[in-house]
Each structure stands twice: as C-alpha cells, then as structure tokens.
Amino acid sequence: MSSRQAYRDLLDKLVKLDVGQYTFDVPLSSYNSWQIGGPADLLIEPGRADQVAAVVRFASQFRIPLVVIGQGTNLLFDDAGLRGVVLKLGENFSAVTIEENRITAESGAWVPGLARKAMLAGLAGLEHTIGIPGTVGGLVLMNGGSQRKGIGENVRRVEVVNREGRMLALNREECAFSYRRSALQGTGAVVVRVELECERRDPRRIRHLMLDDLRERRRKFPRKEPNCGSVFLSTSEMHASVGPPGKVIEEAALKGVRIGDAEISHQHANFIVNHGSASSGDVLALIAHVRHVVNSRIGFDLCCEVRYVSPEGVIMPAHQAGP
Ligand SMILES: Cc1cc2nc3c(=O)[nH]c(=O)nc-3n(C[C@H](O)[C@H](O)[C@H](O)COP(=O)(O)OP(=O)(O)OC[C@H]3O[C@@H](n4cnc5c(N)ncnc54)[C@H](O)[C@@H]3O)c2cc1C
C-alpha cells in the first residue's frame, strides 16, 4: 500500500470517530477573508469540546498536521493548500451565556455578535471588538483588539485542549497577554471556551462607542476587496520611533504597488487587497517588497501580524515565510 493511501485510510478512520461535520478536499480559499489558498485534505467542524479533543489526540498520535482556524481573517493559506486537517471552530461551536457581569463564549462565537450581546446586556469592555470579523478563539490567541487594548484585559479564564488532547483551564496571568501575543501561540493548544469579565454600564453609552468605532473603520479601511485586516504589526515602540505601519508604508510611496492581483490598498497602506486571483506567492512577494523598501528607507524591520500557513501545516508570521 502506498504511503498516500495509508494516509487517506487514517483520515477515513479519523472521521469515523465522533468528531462533528467533515468534508474532504476543501478549497481553503473559501475559508479565509483573503480568499486565497489551495485544497486541504480534510476539514472538520466540531460541535463539542470532546470532539475537539478527539481530533487533537488522533492527529497527535498519528502525526497528522492539524491547523486550527476560526474565520480565517488573519491567515494566509498557500496555493498548494494543506496536506493535513483543518479544525474549524465556528458556528457549530458558538454558544454564548451571560451571567451577571461574566460572559462565557465557546471559541467559535463571532466577535461582533458577542460584542453586541454584551452591549445589550449593559456590559462594557468589548466596544473595541465590535468591528473585528473573527471568532473568540482567534481573538484570544492573537490578543486582538485596538491599538490601546487587547481582549486579554477582559479575559478571566480560558479553557483549552492541549497538544495531548487534555482539557486545561488557564487564568489571565497564565495566558501572558501582550500586544497581539499570548502564551497560547505556538503551543498547539486549541481554545474551546473563554470566560470574560466586564463592567456594568448604560447600554446606550456602549452602543454610542461601538457606532463610533464602526464609523471610523468604514472611513479608513477598504471594504470591497478581500483582505486580511492589518498586515503589519503596529507596536507602541514602533509608534514612538517611526509611527504606525500604514503611515510608514504610505510615506515610502508604496500605496497602489501591485504584484499579480495583490495590491497595497489605496485607502489604507497597511492593507493588502486581493483583486480577484491573487496567489499566496503574490502576497508574500508584496510583503517582502514592502519590508525591503521600508528597511532601505528608514532602517526599520516591519513584522507581520498576518500568519502564513505552510502546506505542511506550520503557522508563522507571514514575513518569515519568504516569497
Ligand atoms: C477587515 C478586517 C479588520 C480587522 N481588524 C482587526 C482589529 O481591529 N484588531 C485585531 O486585533 N484584528 C483585526 N483583524 C484581524 C482578525 O480579524 C483578528 O486577528 C481575529 O481575532 C482573528 O480571528 P479568526 O477567527 O479569523 O482567526 P483565524 O484567522 O482563523 O486564526 C488566527 C490565528 O488564531 C488561531 N486560532 C483560531 N481559532 C483558534 C482556537 N479556537 N484555538 C486556538 N487557536 C486558534 C489560528 O490557528 C491562527 O494562528 C481584522 C481582520 C479583517 C479582515
């Protein structure tokens, strides 16, 4: 039997366990906001934490590459796709409960929906997340948020399935949140549930802040073409020394520079938009070009917020992938 056939047999064995919905040979371009990426061998959408654990255990036992995704709004998949399994935590795993000032959300919950529920319950603290189009799991892993605030500030507890498939609960300190970072990154842990702590405030005041945030996004960000939000990280050290990446890239006259169908947005220079058939290579080449020009101009190394997923299932900041 060929090793390819043995691998296919393993995937068949995996889906016969109770793992949730599954599809073989899915186009990854349908599972990320850049709409880029070739086929993945198998995509599983679990509906329960024990199903997540079963997939993680199996993948770890048989050394099958496993990539966890939410809405894919911070991911660049390769045109060659993925020789492994995508574990998508989304709609099937998105229950939200609110008790007093605490919100418990399954990791597939959609962030703007969660922020809206918090607002209606008069719970403040998530206003900055109203326009972030990802899931709670992706948000916590990335410690996503605004320039000033990350979701970590409101996290009380995170339940994860670790690399061995065991459930663990971590408190905020153990997650070690910092700007767009958490201790969960690179550990293989899958976030399954998050408990958030908020403050009580008048829902009208919260709504007002959310509408301001959405208005600002509509004004600043490209809305029509597929994109992945901010490509480069904007740390406070960077702000203090050279300014935010959008400004630095714009001052380097890179707005509108295009490789293949990938282009530095005319509207916001920290966005790369897909004009229809951009490849992962186009985006990586554009990222490398921007970094080269900026470094030659001001001696600063831009680092990516966006993460690249290799065909072998390795996830890394996109600038580390190379064109
Ligand atoms: C238009 C636009 C605007 C954006 N604005 C913002 C913004 O203001 N602030 C901001 O911080 N981000 C922003 N983003 C980026 C992105 O939405 C966030 O990083 C978001 O939190 C990612 O969630 P996701 O579900 O899409 O994660 P994905 O892109 O699917 O995954 C991101 C990372 O998280 C991991 N991951 C996902 N789910 C889990 C899980 N359950 N357990 C373990 N690991 C997991 C993935 O493996 C990957 O490494 C924006 C993106 C777009 C397209």
GROMACS .gro file of C-alpha atoms and ligand atoms in nm:
model
  376
    1MET     CA    1   0.000   0.000   0.000
    2SER     CA    2   0.135   0.348  -0.087
    3SER     CA    3   0.201   0.589   0.198
    4ARG     CA    4  -0.052   0.825   0.034
    5GLN     CA    5  -0.317   0.551   0.056
    6ALA     CA    6  -0.219   0.475   0.418
    7TYR     CA    7  -0.259   0.845   0.499
    8ARG     CA    8  -0.603   0.856   0.331
    9ASP     CA    9  -0.704   0.547   0.532
   10LEU     CA   10  -0.602   0.727   0.850
   11LEU     CA   11  -0.818   1.028   0.762
   12ASP     CA   12  -1.110   0.788   0.696
   13LYS     CA   13  -1.050   0.634   1.038
   14LEU     CA   14  -1.045   0.980   1.198
   15VAL     CA   15  -1.384   1.084   1.060
   16LYS     CA   16  -1.540   0.759   1.179
   17LEU     CA   17  -1.476   0.876   1.535
   18ASP     CA   18  -1.741   1.113   1.669
   19VAL     CA   19  -1.574   1.436   1.550
   20GLY     CA   20  -1.855   1.651   1.407
   21GLN     CA   21  -1.916   1.760   1.047
   22TYR     CA   22  -1.642   1.695   0.796
   23THR     CA   23  -1.555   1.748   0.427
   24PHE     CA   24  -1.267   1.605   0.226
   25ASP     CA   25  -1.065   1.811  -0.024
   26VAL     CA   26  -1.199   2.157   0.055
   27PRO     CA   27  -1.073   2.474  -0.119
   28LEU     CA   28  -0.914   2.684   0.155
   29SER     CA   29  -0.991   2.999  -0.045
   30SER     CA   30  -1.348   2.961   0.086
   31TYR     CA   31  -1.228   2.968   0.448
   32ASN     CA   32  -1.033   3.292   0.479
   33SER     CA   33  -1.104   3.658   0.419
   34TRP     CA   34  -0.827   3.698   0.158
   35GLN     CA   35  -0.993   3.421  -0.043
   36ILE     CA   36  -0.656   3.262  -0.116
   37GLY     CA   37  -0.537   2.903  -0.080
   38GLY     CA   38  -0.546   2.561  -0.243
   39PRO     CA   39  -0.717   2.245  -0.121
   40ALA     CA   40  -0.693   2.099   0.230
   41ASP     CA   41  -0.718   1.721   0.263
   42LEU     CA   42  -0.988   1.734   0.530
   43LEU     CA   43  -1.185   1.999   0.717
   44ILE     CA   44  -1.364   1.914   1.044
   45GLU     CA   45  -1.618   2.137   1.218
   46PRO     CA   46  -1.674   2.003   1.569
   47GLY     CA   47  -1.971   2.099   1.781
   48ARG     CA   48  -1.836   1.993   2.122
   49ALA     CA   49  -1.513   2.017   2.324
   50ASP     CA   50  -1.479   1.637   2.345
   51GLN     CA   51  -1.489   1.623   1.964
   52VAL     CA   52  -1.209   1.881   1.950
   53ALA     CA   53  -1.010   1.667   2.196
   54ALA     CA   54  -1.067   1.352   1.989
   55VAL     CA   55  -0.933   1.521   1.673
   56VAL     CA   56  -0.630   1.666   1.853
   57ARG     CA   57  -0.544   1.330   2.014
   58PHE     CA   58  -0.574   1.143   1.685
   59ALA     CA   59  -0.368   1.399   1.491
   60SER     CA   60  -0.101   1.399   1.758
   61GLN     CA   61  -0.090   1.016   1.780
   62PHE     CA   62  -0.053   0.971   1.403
   63ARG     CA   63   0.149   1.292   1.343
   64ILE     CA   64  -0.106   1.440   1.104
   65PRO     CA   65  -0.062   1.817   1.054
   66LEU     CA   66  -0.352   1.996   1.223
   67VAL     CA   67  -0.437   2.362   1.170
   68VAL     CA   68  -0.700   2.530   1.388
   69ILE     CA   69  -0.895   2.814   1.235
   70GLY     CA   70  -1.184   3.041   1.317
   71GLN     CA   71  -1.300   3.278   1.042
   72GLY     CA   72  -0.956   3.287   0.875
   73THR     CA   73  -0.940   3.668   0.897
   74ASN     CA   74  -0.576   3.670   0.999
   75LEU     CA   75  -0.445   3.384   0.785
   76LEU     CA   76  -0.270   3.341   0.451
   77PHE     CA   77  -0.300   2.988   0.315
   78ASP     CA   78  -0.065   2.858   0.048
   79ASP     CA   79  -0.180   2.797  -0.310
   80ALA     CA   80  -0.063   2.438  -0.258
   81GLY     CA   81  -0.321   2.407   0.021
   82LEU     CA   82  -0.265   2.185   0.323
   83ARG     CA   83  -0.158   1.822   0.348
   84GLY     CA   84  -0.338   1.773   0.675
   85VAL     CA   85  -0.654   1.854   0.867
   86VAL     CA   86  -0.819   2.190   0.927
   87LEU     CA   87  -1.012   2.209   1.253
   88LYS     CA   88  -1.262   2.491   1.209
   89LEU     CA   89  -1.427   2.629   1.519
   90GLY     CA   90  -1.720   2.834   1.404
   91GLU     CA   91  -2.096   2.840   1.401
   92ASN     CA   92  -2.129   2.480   1.530
   93PHE     CA   93  -1.940   2.574   1.843
   94SER     CA   94  -2.053   2.924   1.928
   95ALA     CA   95  -2.283   2.924   2.234
   96VAL     CA   96  -2.272   3.238   2.449
   97THR     CA   97  -2.413   3.272   2.802
   98ILE     CA   98  -2.421   3.580   3.021
   99GLU     CA   99  -2.446   3.572   3.399
  100GLU     CA  100  -2.420   3.895   3.598
  101ASN     CA  101  -2.101   4.061   3.467
  102ARG     CA  102  -1.950   3.743   3.317
  103ILE     CA  103  -1.976   3.622   2.960
  104THR     CA  104  -1.890   3.264   2.869
  105ALA     CA  105  -1.838   3.204   2.499
  106GLU     CA  106  -1.748   2.896   2.301
  107SER     CA  107  -1.449   2.969   2.082
  108GLY     CA  108  -1.640   2.969   1.752
  109ALA     CA  109  -1.861   3.263   1.861
  110TRP     CA  110  -1.841   3.551   1.611
  111VAL     CA  111  -1.679   3.853   1.777
  112PRO     CA  112  -1.912   4.133   1.653
  113GLY     CA  113  -2.213   3.923   1.761
  114LEU     CA  114  -2.061   3.871   2.103
  115ALA     CA  115  -1.982   4.242   2.140
  116ARG     CA  116  -2.344   4.323   2.051
  117LYS     CA  117  -2.477   4.076   2.310
  118ALA     CA  118  -2.251   4.237   2.573
  119MET     CA  119  -2.384   4.581   2.476
  120LEU     CA  120  -2.748   4.469   2.503
  121ALA     CA  121  -2.674   4.323   2.848
  122GLY     CA  122  -2.517   4.654   2.957
  123LEU     CA  123  -2.168   4.502   2.984
  124ALA     CA  124  -1.881   4.730   2.886
  125GLY     CA  125  -1.523   4.650   2.784
  126LEU     CA  126  -1.570   4.485   2.444
  127GLU     CA  127  -1.654   4.803   2.247
  128HIS     CA  128  -1.317   4.791   2.066
  129THR     CA  129  -1.400   4.445   1.924
  130ILE     CA  130  -1.729   4.533   1.750
  131GLY     CA  131  -1.564   4.557   1.406
  132ILE     CA  132  -1.325   4.259   1.432
  133PRO     CA  133  -1.463   3.996   1.194
  134GLY     CA  134  -1.309   3.687   1.363
  135THR     CA  135  -1.403   3.431   1.629
  136VAL     CA  136  -1.346   3.446   2.002
  137GLY     CA  137  -1.081   3.170   1.979
  138GLY     CA  138  -0.879   3.359   1.716
  139LEU     CA  139  -0.921   3.685   1.908
  140VAL     CA  140  -0.788   3.534   2.233
  141LEU     CA  141  -0.499   3.354   2.062
  142MET     CA  142  -0.397   3.680   1.890
  143ASN     CA  143  -0.491   3.902   2.188
  144GLY     CA  144  -0.672   4.104   1.925
  145GLY     CA  145  -0.828   4.444   1.982
  146SER     CA  146  -0.747   4.806   1.921
  147GLN     CA  147  -0.412   4.983   1.939
  148ARG     CA  148  -0.475   5.061   2.303
  149LYS     CA  149  -0.648   4.750   2.427
  150GLY     CA  150  -0.640   4.372   2.371
  151ILE     CA  151  -0.915   4.121   2.459
  152GLY     CA  152  -0.678   3.978   2.724
  153GLU     CA  153  -0.772   4.263   2.960
  154ASN     CA  154  -1.124   4.118   2.990
  155VAL     CA  155  -1.028   3.750   2.999
  156ARG     CA  156  -1.087   3.574   3.329
  157ARG     CA  157  -1.035   3.213   3.220
  158VAL     CA  158  -0.956   3.024   2.900
  159GLU     CA  159  -1.034   2.655   2.855
  160VAL     CA  160  -0.810   2.479   2.607
  161VAL     CA  161  -0.748   2.134   2.470
  162ASN     CA  162  -0.371   2.090   2.490
  163ARG     CA  163  -0.147   1.920   2.234
  164GLU     CA  164  -0.205   1.581   2.401
  165GLY     CA  165  -0.582   1.627   2.384
  166ARG     CA  166  -0.636   1.706   2.756
  167MET     CA  167  -0.865   1.987   2.878
  168LEU     CA  168  -0.693   2.259   3.082
  169ALA     CA  169  -0.815   2.586   3.230
  170LEU     CA  170  -0.582   2.887   3.230
  171ASN     CA  171  -0.628   3.217   3.410
  172ARG     CA  172  -0.538   3.555   3.260
  173GLU     CA  173  -0.186   3.557   3.408
  174GLU     CA  174  -0.111   3.213   3.266
  175CYS     CA  175  -0.210   3.336   2.919
  176ALA     CA  176   0.060   3.611   2.945
  177PHE     CA  177  -0.117   3.851   2.709
  178SER     CA  178   0.084   4.129   2.549
  179TYR     CA  179   0.046   4.328   2.225
  180ARG     CA  180  -0.103   4.077   1.973
  181ARG     CA  181   0.059   3.796   2.168
  182SER     CA  182  -0.047   3.526   2.413
  183ALA     CA  183   0.134   3.233   2.570
  184LEU     CA  184  -0.103   3.008   2.373
  185GLN     CA  185   0.064   3.086   2.040
  186GLY     CA  186   0.284   2.807   1.911
  187THR     CA  187   0.178   2.559   2.181
  188GLY     CA  188  -0.075   2.366   1.969
  189ALA     CA  189  -0.342   2.438   2.235
  190VAL     CA  190  -0.695   2.478   2.099
  191VAL     CA  191  -0.911   2.738   2.272
  192VAL     CA  192  -1.254   2.589   2.337
  193ARG     CA  193  -1.420   2.826   2.584
  194VAL     CA  194  -1.348   3.173   2.718
  195GLU     CA  195  -1.482   3.350   3.024
  196LEU     CA  196  -1.480   3.729   3.005
  197GLU     CA  197  -1.533   3.978   3.284
  198CYS     CA  198  -1.696   4.312   3.205
  199GLU     CA  199  -1.815   4.624   3.383
  200ARG     CA  200  -2.174   4.738   3.402
  201ARG     CA  201  -2.258   5.050   3.203
  202ASP     CA  202  -2.555   5.212   3.031
  203PRO     CA  203  -2.613   5.017   2.703
  204ARG     CA  204  -2.676   5.348   2.521
  205ARG     CA  205  -2.325   5.468   2.610
  206ILE     CA  206  -2.174   5.135   2.496
  207ARG     CA  207  -2.372   5.147   2.170
  208HIS     CA  208  -2.251   5.500   2.104
  209LEU     CA  209  -1.885   5.393   2.140
  210MET     CA  210  -1.944   5.093   1.913
  211LEU     CA  211  -2.106   5.304   1.642
  212ASP     CA  212  -1.810   5.547   1.658
  213ASP     CA  213  -1.571   5.255   1.612
  214LEU     CA  214  -1.766   5.116   1.314
  215ARG     CA  215  -1.787   5.460   1.150
  216GLU     CA  216  -1.413   5.506   1.186
  217ARG     CA  217  -1.347   5.163   1.029
  218ARG     CA  218  -1.580   5.236   0.739
  219ARG     CA  219  -1.394   5.559   0.675
  220LYS     CA  220  -1.041   5.415   0.698
  221PHE     CA  221  -1.047   5.054   0.579
  222PRO     CA  222  -1.105   4.907   0.231
  223ARG     CA  223  -1.442   4.733   0.231
  224LYS     CA  224  -1.499   4.593  -0.116
  225GLU     CA  225  -1.189   4.385  -0.197
  226PRO     CA  226  -1.099   4.075   0.005
  227ASN     CA  227  -0.830   4.150   0.265
  228CYS     CA  228  -0.696   4.029   0.596
  229GLY     CA  229  -0.704   4.349   0.801
  230SER     CA  230  -0.371   4.498   0.908
  231VAL     CA  231  -0.083   4.308   0.751
  232PHE     CA  232   0.197   4.452   0.966
  233LEU     CA  233   0.216   4.480   1.344
  234SER     CA  234   0.182   4.821   1.498
  235THR     CA  235   0.356   4.810   1.837
  236SER     CA  236   0.380   5.106   2.075
  237GLU     CA  237   0.763   5.103   2.034
  238MET     CA  238   0.714   5.135   1.659
  239HIS     CA  239   0.462   5.417   1.706
  240ALA     CA  240   0.711   5.603   1.924
  241SER     CA  241   1.007   5.562   1.686
  242VAL     CA  242   0.869   5.575   1.329
  243GLY     CA  243   0.486   5.586   1.353
  244PRO     CA  244   0.223   5.324   1.259
  245PRO     CA  245   0.293   5.088   0.964
  246GLY     CA  246   0.022   5.248   0.746
  247LYS     CA  247   0.199   5.586   0.768
  248VAL     CA  248   0.546   5.438   0.717
  249ILE     CA  249   0.434   5.243   0.408
  250GLU     CA  250   0.245   5.540   0.266
  251GLU     CA  251   0.549   5.767   0.313
  252ALA     CA  252   0.754   5.512   0.119
  253ALA     CA  253   0.513   5.576  -0.173
  254LEU     CA  254   0.401   5.214  -0.176
  255LYS     CA  255   0.024   5.269  -0.191
  256GLY     CA  256  -0.110   5.110  -0.508
  257VAL     CA  257   0.200   4.894  -0.567
  258ARG     CA  258   0.081   4.568  -0.714
  259ILE     CA  259   0.225   4.220  -0.764
  260GLY     CA  260  -0.006   3.994  -0.964
  261ASP     CA  261  -0.351   4.053  -0.821
  262ALA     CA  262  -0.230   4.162  -0.475
  263GLU     CA  263  -0.211   4.536  -0.415
  264ILE     CA  264  -0.124   4.773  -0.131
  265SER     CA  265  -0.460   4.936  -0.071
  266HIS     CA  266  -0.502   5.294  -0.194
  267GLN     CA  267  -0.727   5.351   0.105
  268HIS     CA  268  -0.504   5.221   0.386
  269ALA     CA  269  -0.139   5.131   0.328
  270ASN     CA  270  -0.133   4.859   0.596
  271PHE     CA  271  -0.389   4.656   0.398
  272ILE     CA  272  -0.317   4.427   0.103
  273VAL     CA  273  -0.623   4.366  -0.111
  274ASN     CA  274  -0.693   4.077  -0.347
  275HIS     CA  275  -0.822   4.198  -0.684
  276GLY     CA  276  -0.961   3.857  -0.768
  277SER     CA  277  -0.698   3.598  -0.833
  278ALA     CA  278  -0.406   3.692  -0.606
  279SER     CA  279  -0.189   3.395  -0.513
  280SER     CA  280  -0.016   3.335  -0.181
  281GLY     CA  281   0.309   3.399  -0.371
  282ASP     CA  282   0.181   3.743  -0.485
  283VAL     CA  283   0.102   3.841  -0.125
  284LEU     CA  284   0.432   3.707   0.015
  285ALA     CA  285   0.628   3.885  -0.260
  286LEU     CA  286   0.445   4.211  -0.184
  287ILE     CA  287   0.515   4.173   0.188
  288ALA     CA  288   0.885   4.112   0.112
  289HIS     CA  289   0.894   4.415  -0.120
  290VAL     CA  290   0.736   4.646   0.140
  291ARG     CA  291   0.979   4.526   0.407
  292HIS     CA  292   1.276   4.575   0.176
  293VAL     CA  293   1.173   4.929   0.071
  294VAL     CA  294   1.091   5.038   0.428
  295ASN     CA  295   1.412   4.891   0.565
  296SER     CA  296   1.624   5.059   0.295
  297ARG     CA  297   1.446   5.389   0.358
  298ILE     CA  298   1.435   5.412   0.739
  299GLY     CA  299   1.622   5.106   0.864
  300PHE     CA  300   1.315   4.957   1.032
  301ASP     CA  301   1.209   4.591   1.005
  302LEU     CA  302   0.832   4.559   0.970
  303CYS     CA  303   0.691   4.238   1.120
  304CYS     CA  304   0.366   4.073   1.014
  305GLU     CA  305   0.052   4.040   1.221
  306VAL     CA  306  -0.092   3.814   0.949
  307ARG     CA  307   0.005   3.448   0.981
  308TYR     CA  308   0.103   3.220   0.694
  309VAL     CA  309   0.009   2.851   0.693
  310SER     CA  310   0.251   2.627   0.501
  311PRO     CA  311   0.130   2.318   0.309
  312GLU     CA  312   0.285   2.112   0.592
  313GLY     CA  313   0.068   2.292   0.849
  314VAL     CA  314   0.333   2.516   1.006
  315ILE     CA  315   0.194   2.857   1.109
  316MET     CA  316   0.426   3.157   1.125
  317PRO     CA  317   0.417   3.537   1.091
  318ALA     CA  318   0.391   3.584   0.712
  319HIS     CA  319   0.721   3.774   0.675
  320GLN     CA  320   0.904   3.463   0.797
  321ALA     CA  321   0.768   3.257   0.507
  322GLY     CA  322   0.959   3.444   0.239
  323PRO     CA  323   0.825   3.494  -0.115
  324LIG     C1  324  -1.136   4.385   0.784
  324LIG     C2  325  -1.057   4.331   0.900
  324LIG     C3  326  -1.038   4.409   1.013
  324LIG     C4  327  -0.965   4.359   1.121
  324LIG     N1  328  -0.950   4.438   1.233
  324LIG     C5  329  -0.881   4.392   1.338
  324LIG     C6  330  -0.864   4.475   1.456
  324LIG     O1  331  -0.912   4.586   1.465
  324LIG     N2  332  -0.794   4.422   1.559
  324LIG     C7  333  -0.738   4.296   1.555
  324LIG     O2  334  -0.676   4.255   1.654
  324LIG     N3  335  -0.752   4.218   1.446
  324LIG     C8  336  -0.822   4.262   1.337
  324LIG     N4  337  -0.834   4.182   1.226
  324LIG     C9  338  -0.766   4.051   1.222
  324LIG    C10  339  -0.851   3.933   1.271
  324LIG     O3  340  -0.989   3.959   1.250
  324LIG    C11  341  -0.828   3.901   1.418
  324LIG     O4  342  -0.693   3.862   1.443
  324LIG    C12  343  -0.921   3.788   1.465
  324LIG     O5  344  -0.920   3.780   1.604
  324LIG    C13  345  -0.885   3.652   1.407
  324LIG     O6  346  -0.993   3.562   1.433
  324LIG     P1  347  -1.022   3.442   1.336
  324LIG     O7  348  -1.129   3.360   1.396
  324LIG     O8  349  -1.047   3.490   1.198
  324LIG     O9  350  -0.883   3.364   1.344
  324LIG     P2  351  -0.807   3.294   1.224
  324LIG    O10  352  -0.761   3.394   1.125
  324LIG    O11  353  -0.886   3.180   1.175
  324LIG    O12  354  -0.679   3.240   1.303
  324LIG    C14  355  -0.584   3.331   1.355
  324LIG    C15  356  -0.488   3.253   1.445
  324LIG    O13  357  -0.561   3.204   1.557
  324LIG    C16  358  -0.554   3.060   1.561
  324LIG     N5  359  -0.684   3.015   1.612
  324LIG    C17  360  -0.807   3.046   1.563
  324LIG     N6  361  -0.903   2.991   1.641
  324LIG    C18  362  -0.837   2.924   1.739
  324LIG    C19  363  -0.878   2.845   1.851
  324LIG     N7  364  -1.007   2.825   1.879
  324LIG     N8  365  -0.783   2.791   1.930
  324LIG    C20  366  -0.651   2.809   1.905
  324LIG     N9  367  -0.606   2.882   1.802
  324LIG    C21  368  -0.698   2.939   1.720
  324LIG    C22  369  -0.518   3.016   1.420
  324LIG    O14  370  -0.451   2.891   1.421
  324LIG    C23  371  -0.428   3.130   1.376
  324LIG    O15  372  -0.298   3.112   1.425
  324LIG    C24  373  -0.908   4.229   1.117
  324LIG    C25  374  -0.928   4.150   1.002
  324LIG    C26  375  -1.002   4.199   0.895
  324LIG    C27  376  -1.022   4.112   0.775
   0.00000   0.00000   0.00000
